[in-house]
Amino acid sequence: MGIVCKMTCEELEPWFGWTANATVYERKAPTDPKGSAPTSIIQTKQPWAVCFEWKTWGPLAYNQAGEWILEVMLEQMGGKEFDLVAKYPGARVSVAYESMPFEYEHCIEFPAHIVPAGVYRLIVTLSMISPSGVPCPIAAFGDCGILRFYESYPEGSGSRGAAGASSCC
């Protein structure tokens, strides 16, 4: 089963409303537009992405300016720590705020071999900062559940793997 994560958003109704979601995709190739169906199991040798979708509405949507800050975090299960942003600074990006009700979509792309094999909890955040860099009272997060990154046999080694073990799949 894949991961489609509904994010919890700070409510400012009726003046400003918004909803947000994030979806994990594995990419078959770096140019694959959305990848296959949403997934929670990814080979370490595959590129992958977290795609955010969010929309804003209400009178204050016209009167704000700044940038959205999107971040993807992984917490490794089993005792080791893994800092995705330190390993790949592209895990935190900014997107320009549109001063009107708007539907946004932005994917954070991750190249292959960024995340070591293991089991991770995926957390996504979305917040807004003013043009002067001051955080706005607009924030959301999603605890998207567990992802499994795994290694498979090396390319070109055949279905029995490098050591001649029988194939499981």
XYZ file of C-alpha atoms in Angstrom:
169
model
C 0.000 0.000 0.000
C 1.339 3.419 -0.909
C 1.603 6.569 1.125
C -0.832 9.431 0.584
C -0.622 11.692 3.608
C -3.315 14.213 4.630
C -1.555 17.011 6.474
C -2.868 18.722 9.625
C -3.157 22.474 8.959
C -3.378 25.419 11.366
C -6.894 26.831 11.041
C -7.437 30.565 10.514
C -11.049 30.324 9.304
C -13.012 32.239 8.122
C -10.269 34.625 6.986
C -7.804 32.114 5.596
C -8.387 28.460 4.886
C -6.183 25.787 3.414
C -5.707 22.065 2.998
C -2.571 20.071 2.161
C -1.532 16.545 1.176
C 1.750 14.799 0.387
C 2.265 11.649 -1.704
C 5.362 9.435 -2.061
C 6.273 8.124 -5.522
C 9.163 5.967 -6.671
C 10.506 7.016 -10.033
C 11.303 4.452 -12.697
C 13.661 7.012 -14.257
C 14.644 10.592 -13.330
C 12.320 11.919 -16.074
C 9.298 9.848 -14.963
C 6.616 12.525 -14.356
C 4.797 10.984 -11.373
C 6.261 7.517 -11.126
C 4.091 4.527 -10.514
C 1.297 4.369 -7.980
C 2.040 5.855 -4.555
C 4.388 3.574 -2.652
C 5.894 2.858 0.742
C 8.615 0.430 -0.451
C 11.518 1.833 -2.497
C 14.788 0.323 -3.747
C 17.823 2.355 -2.681
C 18.950 2.478 -6.335
C 15.734 4.214 -7.456
C 14.976 7.918 -7.512
C 11.859 8.888 -5.553
C 9.797 11.971 -4.770
C 7.400 13.476 -2.276
C 4.751 15.543 -4.064
C 2.909 18.216 -2.081
C -0.499 19.540 -3.118
C -2.180 22.351 -1.221
C -4.733 25.061 -1.811
C -5.645 28.324 -0.129
C -8.865 30.347 0.052
C -10.486 33.196 1.943
C -10.078 37.003 2.058
C -6.588 36.939 3.603
C -5.277 34.852 0.704
C -5.216 38.144 -1.290
C -3.347 40.120 1.383
C -0.333 37.965 2.151
C 3.108 37.636 0.633
C 6.129 35.475 1.253
C 7.233 31.941 0.619
C 6.047 28.479 1.483
C 8.687 26.229 3.063
C 8.317 22.510 2.316
C 10.427 19.922 4.127
C 10.726 16.137 4.056
C 12.210 14.371 7.086
C 12.983 10.718 7.724
C 13.446 9.205 11.164
C 15.257 5.882 10.981
C 13.769 3.087 13.079
C 16.066 0.809 15.043
C 18.478 3.086 16.858
C 20.411 4.854 14.110
C 19.733 8.454 13.162
C 19.571 9.701 9.594
C 19.491 13.419 8.734
C 17.953 13.673 5.258
C 18.411 17.460 5.002
C 22.119 17.175 5.907
C 22.586 14.372 3.363
C 20.500 16.090 0.663
C 19.784 19.841 1.174
C 17.110 19.656 -1.550
C 14.843 17.994 1.041
C 13.909 21.558 2.116
C 12.665 23.953 -0.572
C 10.755 27.205 -0.872
C 7.854 27.976 -3.210
C 6.627 31.517 -3.923
C 3.302 32.489 -2.345
C 0.597 33.565 -4.805
C -1.387 36.521 -3.373
C -4.796 35.045 -4.187
C -6.633 31.779 -3.563
C -4.453 29.248 -5.340
C -3.872 25.527 -5.892
C -0.201 24.575 -5.541
C 1.711 21.451 -6.512
C 5.407 20.899 -5.924
C 7.476 17.705 -5.912
C 10.721 17.331 -3.999
C 12.846 14.930 -6.020
C 15.403 12.610 -4.422
C 18.109 10.892 -6.464
C 18.935 7.219 -6.041
C 21.340 6.157 -3.259
C 20.528 9.095 -0.920
C 18.800 6.981 1.729
C 20.517 3.832 3.071
C 18.566 0.586 3.349
C 16.314 0.591 6.397
C 12.898 1.431 7.790
C 11.989 5.102 8.276
C 9.109 7.225 9.542
C 8.269 9.954 7.007
C 7.341 13.412 8.314
C 6.470 16.320 5.996
C 6.046 19.974 6.947
C 4.669 23.005 5.182
C 4.894 26.522 6.595
C 5.020 30.105 5.425
C 7.512 32.919 5.987
C 7.087 36.621 5.236
C 9.212 38.439 2.632
C 11.493 39.548 5.509
C 11.946 35.946 6.691
C 9.634 36.111 9.717
C 7.625 32.905 10.269
C 3.880 33.374 9.700
C 1.213 31.655 11.853
C 0.495 29.284 8.959
C 1.886 25.785 9.423
C 1.060 22.150 8.691
C 2.620 18.746 9.193
C 1.946 15.179 8.209
C 3.082 11.984 9.906
C 2.963 9.880 6.785
C 3.862 6.547 8.294
C 6.595 4.056 7.505
C 8.790 3.772 4.402
C 11.049 0.816 3.644
C 14.206 1.375 1.596
C 15.891 -1.847 0.498
C 18.820 -3.009 -1.587
C 18.351 -5.522 -4.383
C 20.863 -7.585 -6.295
C 23.322 -5.620 -8.468
C 22.379 -4.761 -12.047
C 23.473 -7.387 -14.549
C 23.997 -10.127 -11.975
C 20.962 -12.128 -13.094
C 17.938 -13.168 -11.071
C 20.045 -15.347 -8.747
C 22.113 -12.443 -7.435
C 25.887 -12.113 -7.238
C 26.324 -14.980 -4.786
C 24.116 -17.411 -6.741
C 21.357 -17.409 -4.116
C 17.880 -18.211 -5.360
C 15.686 -15.287 -6.254
C 12.835 -14.348 -3.953
C 10.847 -12.381 -6.534
